[in-house]
Coordinates of C-alpha atoms in Angstrom, one line a residue:
M1 CA 17.9 -33.3 13.2
A2 CA 17.4 -29.8 14.6
S3 CA 15.0 -28.9 11.8
Q4 CA 13.0 -32.0 12.5
L5 CA 12.9 -31.2 16.2
L6 CA 11.8 -27.6 15.3
A7 CA 9.1 -28.8 12.9
A8 CA 7.9 -31.3 15.5
F9 CA 7.5 -28.7 18.3
C10 CA 6.8 -25.5 16.4
G11 CA 7.0 -23.6 19.7
T12 CA 9.8 -23.1 22.2
I13 CA 12.8 -25.3 22.3
V14 CA 14.7 -25.8 25.6
L15 CA 18.3 -26.7 25.0
A16 CA 20.3 -28.9 27.4
V17 CA 22.0 -25.8 28.9
S18 CA 18.6 -24.4 29.9
T19 CA 18.6 -21.7 27.2
V20 CA 15.2 -20.9 25.8
V21 CA 15.2 -20.2 22.0
P22 CA 12.1 -19.1 20.3
S23 CA 10.9 -21.2 17.4
A24 CA 11.6 -20.1 13.8
C25 CA 8.5 -21.8 12.5
A26 CA 7.6 -20.7 9.0
Q27 CA 4.2 -19.0 8.7
S28 CA 4.0 -18.3 12.4
N29 CA 0.8 -16.4 13.0
D30 CA 2.0 -14.4 16.0
L31 CA 5.0 -13.0 17.8
A32 CA 4.9 -12.3 21.5
G33 CA 1.2 -13.5 21.5
E34 CA -0.1 -10.9 19.1
P35 CA -1.6 -11.7 15.7
L36 CA 0.4 -9.9 13.1
V37 CA -0.7 -8.9 9.6
P38 CA 2.0 -9.6 7.1
S39 CA 4.0 -6.5 6.2
Q40 CA 3.2 -6.6 2.5
F41 CA -0.5 -6.0 3.3
R42 CA 0.0 -3.0 5.7
G43 CA -0.7 0.5 4.7
E44 CA -3.6 2.5 3.3
W45 CA -5.8 1.2 0.5
N46 CA -8.5 3.0 -1.5
V47 CA -10.5 2.7 -4.7
D48 CA -9.8 6.4 -5.5
L49 CA -6.1 7.1 -5.2
S50 CA -6.8 10.9 -5.1
A51 CA -8.6 10.3 -1.8
C52 CA -5.5 8.7 -0.2
G53 CA -4.5 10.4 3.1
T54 CA -8.0 11.9 3.6
D55 CA -11.2 10.7 5.2
T56 CA -13.2 11.6 2.1
S57 CA -13.7 8.1 0.7
D58 CA -15.9 5.3 2.2
T59 CA -13.7 2.8 0.4
R60 CA -10.6 3.7 2.5
L61 CA -9.0 0.8 4.3
Q62 CA -6.1 1.0 6.7
I63 CA -4.2 -2.1 7.7
G64 CA -1.8 -2.1 10.6
A65 CA 0.4 -4.8 12.1
D66 CA -2.4 -5.7 14.5
S67 CA -5.5 -3.7 13.5
I68 CA -7.7 -2.9 10.6
R69 CA -9.7 0.3 10.0
F70 CA -12.6 0.8 7.6
W71 CA -14.6 3.9 6.9
E72 CA -16.9 3.6 10.0
S73 CA -15.4 0.7 11.9
E74 CA -12.1 -0.4 13.3
G75 CA -10.6 -3.0 15.6
P76 CA -7.8 -5.3 16.6
V77 CA -6.9 -8.5 14.7
T78 CA -7.7 -11.4 17.0
E79 CA -6.7 -14.2 14.8
I80 CA -4.8 -14.5 11.5
K81 CA -4.0 -17.3 9.0
R82 CA -1.6 -16.8 6.2
H83 CA -2.1 -18.5 2.9
G84 CA 1.3 -18.1 1.3
V85 CA 2.8 -14.6 0.8
S86 CA -0.1 -13.0 -1.1
E87 CA -3.2 -14.0 0.9
F88 CA -4.5 -14.1 4.4
T89 CA -7.7 -14.5 6.4
A90 CA -8.2 -12.7 9.7
T91 CA -10.8 -12.3 12.4
V92 CA -11.1 -8.7 13.6
R93 CA -13.1 -7.4 16.6
L94 CA -14.7 -4.4 14.8
S95 CA -16.6 -1.6 16.5
G96 CA -18.3 1.4 15.1
E97 CA -21.5 3.4 15.4
G98 CA -22.1 2.1 18.9
E99 CA -21.8 -1.6 18.0
S100 CA -19.2 -4.3 18.2
W101 CA -18.9 -7.6 16.2
N102 CA -16.4 -10.1 14.9
E103 CA -15.7 -10.0 11.2
R104 CA -13.9 -12.6 9.2
L105 CA -11.8 -10.9 6.5
H106 CA -10.1 -12.5 3.5
F107 CA -7.6 -10.6 1.3
R108 CA -5.3 -11.3 -1.6
L109 CA -2.6 -9.1 -3.1
S110 CA -2.2 -8.8 -6.9
P111 CA 1.1 -10.2 -8.2
D112 CA 2.6 -6.6 -8.4
G113 CA 1.4 -5.9 -4.8
K114 CA -0.5 -2.7 -5.8
T115 CA -4.0 -4.1 -5.6
L116 CA -5.8 -5.6 -2.6
I117 CA -8.7 -7.9 -3.5
D118 CA -11.4 -8.6 -0.9
L119 CA -12.3 -12.3 -1.2
R120 CA -15.2 -12.4 1.3
P121 CA -18.2 -14.2 -0.3
D122 CA -20.3 -11.0 -0.4
S123 CA -17.6 -8.7 -1.8
D124 CA -17.7 -9.8 -5.4
G125 CA -13.9 -9.4 -5.6
F126 CA -14.0 -5.7 -4.6
S127 CA -10.5 -4.3 -5.0
R128 CA -8.6 -1.3 -3.7
K129 CA -5.3 0.3 -4.8
R130 CA -2.3 0.8 -2.6
C131 CA -1.9 4.4 -1.6
P132 CA 1.4 6.0 -2.2

């Protein structure tokens, strides 16, 4: 019964004793109102592993809990949707070189978690390796 109630509301449940308990909804897209990138995607990614930890590669991508940084642009994640454990789409408010725009990103992890594949239509499956 409790799981049916939880599934029905997928939000905050108020118990009869006036205690507020946060929902445990699977695939929740945010905690405390902030979109969160799943932890398995966070970190630094690059085509050239020898460039990890430097600003020498224009393929460098840094993914944080609530932000994404490319070579010449970065910004906060404003919306996220998880597609299982190995894929997500996100809207990011990017800014760089004096401009700002919303970008829809779509990434998938390889089965071993060491390769990040860009699934945007114009990316042709571009992939980066997880930096050590």
